[in-house]
GROMACS .gro file of C-alpha atoms in nm:
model
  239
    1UNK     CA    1   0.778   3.899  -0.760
    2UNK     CA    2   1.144   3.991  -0.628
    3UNK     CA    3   1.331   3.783  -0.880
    4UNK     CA    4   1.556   4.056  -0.957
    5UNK     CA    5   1.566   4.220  -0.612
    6UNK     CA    6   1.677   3.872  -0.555
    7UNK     CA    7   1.964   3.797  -0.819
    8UNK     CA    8   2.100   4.169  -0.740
    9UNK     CA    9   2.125   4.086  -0.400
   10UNK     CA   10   2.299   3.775  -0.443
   11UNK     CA   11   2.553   3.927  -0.688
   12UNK     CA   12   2.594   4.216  -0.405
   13UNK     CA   13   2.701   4.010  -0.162
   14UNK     CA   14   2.354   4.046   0.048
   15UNK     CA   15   2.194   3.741   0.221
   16UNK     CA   16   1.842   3.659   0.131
   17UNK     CA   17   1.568   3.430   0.295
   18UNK     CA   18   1.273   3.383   0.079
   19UNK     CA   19   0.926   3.266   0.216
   20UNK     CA   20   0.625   3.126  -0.036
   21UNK     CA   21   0.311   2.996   0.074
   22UNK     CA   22   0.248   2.671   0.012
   23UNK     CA   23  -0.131   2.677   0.111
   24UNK     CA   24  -0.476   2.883   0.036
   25UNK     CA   25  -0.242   3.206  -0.035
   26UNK     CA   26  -0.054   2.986  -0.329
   27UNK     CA   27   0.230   3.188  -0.447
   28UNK     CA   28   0.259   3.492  -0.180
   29UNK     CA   29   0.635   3.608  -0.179
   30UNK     CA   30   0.787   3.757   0.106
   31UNK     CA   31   1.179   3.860   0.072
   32UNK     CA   32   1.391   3.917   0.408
   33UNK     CA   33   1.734   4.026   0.413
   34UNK     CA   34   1.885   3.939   0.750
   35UNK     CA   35   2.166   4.158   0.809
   36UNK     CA   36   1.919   4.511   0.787
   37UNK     CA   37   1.586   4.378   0.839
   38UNK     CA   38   1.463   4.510   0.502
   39UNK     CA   39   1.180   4.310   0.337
   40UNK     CA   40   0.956   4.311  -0.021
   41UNK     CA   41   0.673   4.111  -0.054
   42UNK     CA   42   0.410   3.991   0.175
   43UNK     CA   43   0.257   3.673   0.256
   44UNK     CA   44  -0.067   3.798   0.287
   45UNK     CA   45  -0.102   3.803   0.664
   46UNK     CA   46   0.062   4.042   0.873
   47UNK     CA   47   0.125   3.836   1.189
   48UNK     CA   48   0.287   3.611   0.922
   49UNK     CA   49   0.477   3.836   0.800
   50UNK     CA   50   0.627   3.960   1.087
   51UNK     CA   51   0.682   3.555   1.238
   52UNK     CA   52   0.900   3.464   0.871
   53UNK     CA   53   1.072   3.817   0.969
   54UNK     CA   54   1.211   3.683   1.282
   55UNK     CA   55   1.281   3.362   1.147
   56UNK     CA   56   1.478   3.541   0.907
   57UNK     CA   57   1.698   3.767   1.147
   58UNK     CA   58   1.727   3.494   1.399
   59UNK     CA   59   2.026   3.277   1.441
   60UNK     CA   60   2.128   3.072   1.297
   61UNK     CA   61   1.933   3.110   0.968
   62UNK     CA   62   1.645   2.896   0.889
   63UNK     CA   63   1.728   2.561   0.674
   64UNK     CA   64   1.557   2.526   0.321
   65UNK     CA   65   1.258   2.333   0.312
   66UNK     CA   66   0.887   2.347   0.444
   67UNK     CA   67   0.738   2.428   0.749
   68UNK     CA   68   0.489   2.589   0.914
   69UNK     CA   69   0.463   2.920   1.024
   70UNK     CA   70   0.215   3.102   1.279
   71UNK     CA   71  -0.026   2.819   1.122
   72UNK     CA   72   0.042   2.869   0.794
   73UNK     CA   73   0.276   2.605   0.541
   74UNK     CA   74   0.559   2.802   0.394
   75UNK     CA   75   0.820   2.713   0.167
   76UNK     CA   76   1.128   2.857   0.307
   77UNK     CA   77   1.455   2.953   0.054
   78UNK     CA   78   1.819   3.074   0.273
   79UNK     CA   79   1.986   3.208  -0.024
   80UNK     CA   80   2.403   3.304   0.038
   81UNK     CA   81   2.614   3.550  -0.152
   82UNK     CA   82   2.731   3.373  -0.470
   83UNK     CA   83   3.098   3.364  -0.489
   84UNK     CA   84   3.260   3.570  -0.742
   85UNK     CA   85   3.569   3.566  -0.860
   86UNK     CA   86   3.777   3.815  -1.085
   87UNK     CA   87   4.040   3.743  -1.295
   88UNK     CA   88   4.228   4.047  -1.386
   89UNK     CA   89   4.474   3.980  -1.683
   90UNK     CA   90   4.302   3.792  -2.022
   91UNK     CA   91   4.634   3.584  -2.071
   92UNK     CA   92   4.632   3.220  -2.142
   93UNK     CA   93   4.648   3.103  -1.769
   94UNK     CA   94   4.306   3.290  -1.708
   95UNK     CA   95   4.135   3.063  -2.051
   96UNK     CA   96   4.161   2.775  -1.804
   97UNK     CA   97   4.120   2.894  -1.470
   98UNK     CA   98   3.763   3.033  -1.634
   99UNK     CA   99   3.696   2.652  -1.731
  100UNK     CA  100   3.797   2.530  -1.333
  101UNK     CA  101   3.644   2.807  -1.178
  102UNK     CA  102   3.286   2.731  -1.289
  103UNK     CA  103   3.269   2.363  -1.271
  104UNK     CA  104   3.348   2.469  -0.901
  105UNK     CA  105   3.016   2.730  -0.908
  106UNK     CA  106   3.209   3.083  -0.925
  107UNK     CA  107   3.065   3.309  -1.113
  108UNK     CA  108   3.348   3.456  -1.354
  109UNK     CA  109   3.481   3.804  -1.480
  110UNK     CA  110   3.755   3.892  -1.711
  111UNK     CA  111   3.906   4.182  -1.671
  112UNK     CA  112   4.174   4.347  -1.892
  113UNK     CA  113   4.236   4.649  -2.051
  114UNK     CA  114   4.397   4.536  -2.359
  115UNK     CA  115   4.186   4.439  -2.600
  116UNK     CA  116   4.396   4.192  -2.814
  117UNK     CA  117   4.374   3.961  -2.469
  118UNK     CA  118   4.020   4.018  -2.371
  119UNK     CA  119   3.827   3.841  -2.672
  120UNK     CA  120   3.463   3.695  -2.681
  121UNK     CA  121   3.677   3.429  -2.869
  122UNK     CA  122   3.901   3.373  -2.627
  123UNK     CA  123   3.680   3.387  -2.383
  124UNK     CA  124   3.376   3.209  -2.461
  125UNK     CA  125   3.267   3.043  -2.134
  126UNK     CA  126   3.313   3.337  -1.933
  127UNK     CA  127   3.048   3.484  -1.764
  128UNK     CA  128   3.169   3.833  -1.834
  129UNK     CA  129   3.414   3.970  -1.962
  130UNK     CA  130   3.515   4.296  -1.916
  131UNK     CA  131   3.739   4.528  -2.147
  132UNK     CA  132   3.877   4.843  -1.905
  133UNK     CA  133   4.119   4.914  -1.642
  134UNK     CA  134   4.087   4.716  -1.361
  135UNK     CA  135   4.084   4.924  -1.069
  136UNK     CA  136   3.857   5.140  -1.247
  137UNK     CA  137   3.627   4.848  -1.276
  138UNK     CA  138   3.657   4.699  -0.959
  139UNK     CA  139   3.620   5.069  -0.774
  140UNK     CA  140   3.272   5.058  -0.894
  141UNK     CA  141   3.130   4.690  -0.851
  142UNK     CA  142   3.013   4.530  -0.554
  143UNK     CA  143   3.291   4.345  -0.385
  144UNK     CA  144   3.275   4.131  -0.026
  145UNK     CA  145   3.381   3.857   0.181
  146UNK     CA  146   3.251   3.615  -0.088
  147UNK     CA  147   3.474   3.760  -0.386
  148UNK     CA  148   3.791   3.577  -0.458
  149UNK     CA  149   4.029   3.816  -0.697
  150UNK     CA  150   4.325   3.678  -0.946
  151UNK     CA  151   4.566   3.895  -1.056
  152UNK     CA  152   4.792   3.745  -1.346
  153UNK     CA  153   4.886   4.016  -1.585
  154UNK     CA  154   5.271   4.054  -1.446
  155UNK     CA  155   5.204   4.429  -1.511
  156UNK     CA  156   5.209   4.652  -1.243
  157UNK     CA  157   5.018   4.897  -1.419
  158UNK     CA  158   4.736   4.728  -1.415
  159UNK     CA  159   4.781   4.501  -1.102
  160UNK     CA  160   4.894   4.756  -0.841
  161UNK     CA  161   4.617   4.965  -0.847
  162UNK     CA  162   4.338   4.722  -0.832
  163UNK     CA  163   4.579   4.537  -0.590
  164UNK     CA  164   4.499   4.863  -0.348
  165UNK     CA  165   4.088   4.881  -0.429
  166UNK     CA  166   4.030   4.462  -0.371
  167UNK     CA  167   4.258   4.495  -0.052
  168UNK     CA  168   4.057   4.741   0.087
  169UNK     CA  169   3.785   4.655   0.007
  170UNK     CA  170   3.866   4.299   0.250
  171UNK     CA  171   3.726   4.061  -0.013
  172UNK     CA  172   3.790   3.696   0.072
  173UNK     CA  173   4.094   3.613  -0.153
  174UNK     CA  174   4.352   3.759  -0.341
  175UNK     CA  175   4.634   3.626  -0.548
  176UNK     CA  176   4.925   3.787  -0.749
  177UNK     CA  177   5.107   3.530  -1.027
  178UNK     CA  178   5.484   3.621  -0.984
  179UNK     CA  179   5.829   3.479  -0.870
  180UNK     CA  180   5.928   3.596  -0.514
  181UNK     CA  181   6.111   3.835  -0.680
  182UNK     CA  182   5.858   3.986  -0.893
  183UNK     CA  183   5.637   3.939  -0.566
  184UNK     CA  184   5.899   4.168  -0.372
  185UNK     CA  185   5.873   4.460  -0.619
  186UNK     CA  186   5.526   4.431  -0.595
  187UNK     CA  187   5.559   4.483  -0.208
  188UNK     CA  188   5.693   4.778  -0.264
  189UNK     CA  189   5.545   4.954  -0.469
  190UNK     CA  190   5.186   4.886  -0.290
  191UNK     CA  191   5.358   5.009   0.011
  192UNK     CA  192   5.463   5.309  -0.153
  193UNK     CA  193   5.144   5.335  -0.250
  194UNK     CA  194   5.029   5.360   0.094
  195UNK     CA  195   4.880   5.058   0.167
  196UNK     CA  196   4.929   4.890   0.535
  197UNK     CA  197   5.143   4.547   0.569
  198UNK     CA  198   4.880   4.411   0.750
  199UNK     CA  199   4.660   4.414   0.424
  200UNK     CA  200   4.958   4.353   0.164
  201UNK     CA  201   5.045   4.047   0.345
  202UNK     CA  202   4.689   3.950   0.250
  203UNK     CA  203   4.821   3.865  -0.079
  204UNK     CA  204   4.868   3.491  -0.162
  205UNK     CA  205   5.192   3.472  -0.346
  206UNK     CA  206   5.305   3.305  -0.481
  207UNK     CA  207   4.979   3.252  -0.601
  208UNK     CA  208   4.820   2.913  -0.589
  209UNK     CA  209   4.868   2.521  -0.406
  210UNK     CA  210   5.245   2.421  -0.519
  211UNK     CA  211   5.156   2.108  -0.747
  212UNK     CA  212   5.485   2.147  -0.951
  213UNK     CA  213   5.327   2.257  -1.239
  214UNK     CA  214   5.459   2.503  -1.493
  215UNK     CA  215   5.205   2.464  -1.839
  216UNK     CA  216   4.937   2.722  -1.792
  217UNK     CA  217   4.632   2.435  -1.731
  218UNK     CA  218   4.877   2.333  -1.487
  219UNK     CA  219   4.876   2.703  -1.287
  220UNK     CA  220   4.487   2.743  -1.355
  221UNK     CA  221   4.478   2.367  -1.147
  222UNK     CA  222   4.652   2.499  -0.862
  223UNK     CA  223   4.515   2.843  -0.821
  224UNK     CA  224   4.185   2.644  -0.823
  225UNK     CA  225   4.296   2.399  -0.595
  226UNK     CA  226   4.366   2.731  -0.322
  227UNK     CA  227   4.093   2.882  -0.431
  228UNK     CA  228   3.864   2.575  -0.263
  229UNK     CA  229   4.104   2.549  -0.011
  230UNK     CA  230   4.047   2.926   0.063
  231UNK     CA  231   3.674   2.877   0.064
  232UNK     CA  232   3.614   2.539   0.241
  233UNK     CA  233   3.875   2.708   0.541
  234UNK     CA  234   4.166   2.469   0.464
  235UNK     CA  235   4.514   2.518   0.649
  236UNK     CA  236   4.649   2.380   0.308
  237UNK     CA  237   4.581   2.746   0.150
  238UNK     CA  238   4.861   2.875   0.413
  239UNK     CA  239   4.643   3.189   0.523
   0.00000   0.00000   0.00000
């Protein structure tokens, strides 16, 4: 029970605490989600119920592991969003950023409109990959403050406007590949666009830790690098 209500959750951004009973009730389910005070599932017992309930809501959120509740054992699960992270533009940098990305547990998407870039064959290891506009795309999925967004297509066409939906949206991260010229046009045009300088100077860019690097593996490495730097809170990702 609530696998699914689980794993959509989790790709929604939602936090989830889990409770299973360990003893005579063996297998009882009870879902909380902490920020609304929604639940699915029941333990069986509704004074236990309502004592993993404020467990869940309280704060800070229960640890993993077992314990007993209202005289009951219970196997307690504090599930976080899973980070995300979108790479819009199927070019050659993106190939290996894919490859960093999960080894360091994001879930990836590929997004790109043109088809001759966004290949199953280029993209194997991805965990989607997505062939359509990307603001379209991105105006439509759930996006929060565990979603880390790449843009490296050097085409305003199909940065800009996603640029403006991610932005708004305040995900965690966002970086745009470019010079500090190309960077400066970009600028621009987003606030021509309308959008604030308080959220365009959101933008990492130039994108990634400065390692030297110029091959594309060598990019993918250092977006990476600010990408961990970004999530573990580091001053090194200069934001």
């Amino acid at each position: 029970m609530g696998f699914e209500s689980l794993r959509q959750s989790l790709l929604a951004g939602e936090r989830v605490v889990a409770f299973t009973r360990a003893d005579a009730e063996l297998g009882a389910r009870l879902l909380v989600w902490p920020d609304d005070g929604r639940s699915e599932g029941t333990l069986t017992d509704p004074d236990l119920d309502r004592a993993a309930a404020a467990l869940a809501t309280a704060d800070p959120l229960p640890a993993t592991g077992l314990r007993e509740i209202a005289g009951a054992e219970v196997f307690v699960e504090t599930f976080e969003p899973l980070p995300q992270l979108f790479i819009v533009g199927a070019v050659h940098v993106a190939i290996h950023l894919v490859h960093f990305a999960r080894r360091l547990g994001f879930r990836t998407v590929v997004v790109d409109a043109r088809s001759a870039f966004a290949t199953a064959e280029r993209f194997p290891h991805a965990d989607e990959l997505v062939v359509e506009w990307p603001a379209d795309y991105l105006s439509r999925v759930p996006l929060h403050v565990n979603t880390f967004c790449v843009f490296l297509t050097h085409d305003e066409k199909l940065d800009n406007p996603a640029l403006g939906v991610v932005l708004e949206a305040g995900v965690r991260y966002v970086g745009a590949l470019g010079s500090k010229r190309t960077h400066g046009k970009r600028v621009a045009a987003l606030r021509e666009a309308g959008l604030s300088p308080e959220l365009i100077d959101r933008i990492h860019a130039p994108i990634g830790l400065d390692l030297g690097g110029r091959k594309p593996e060598e990019i993918a490495l250092a977006i990476a690098a600010e990408l961990v730097a970004v999530r573990n809170g580091s001053a090194a990702s200069g934001r």
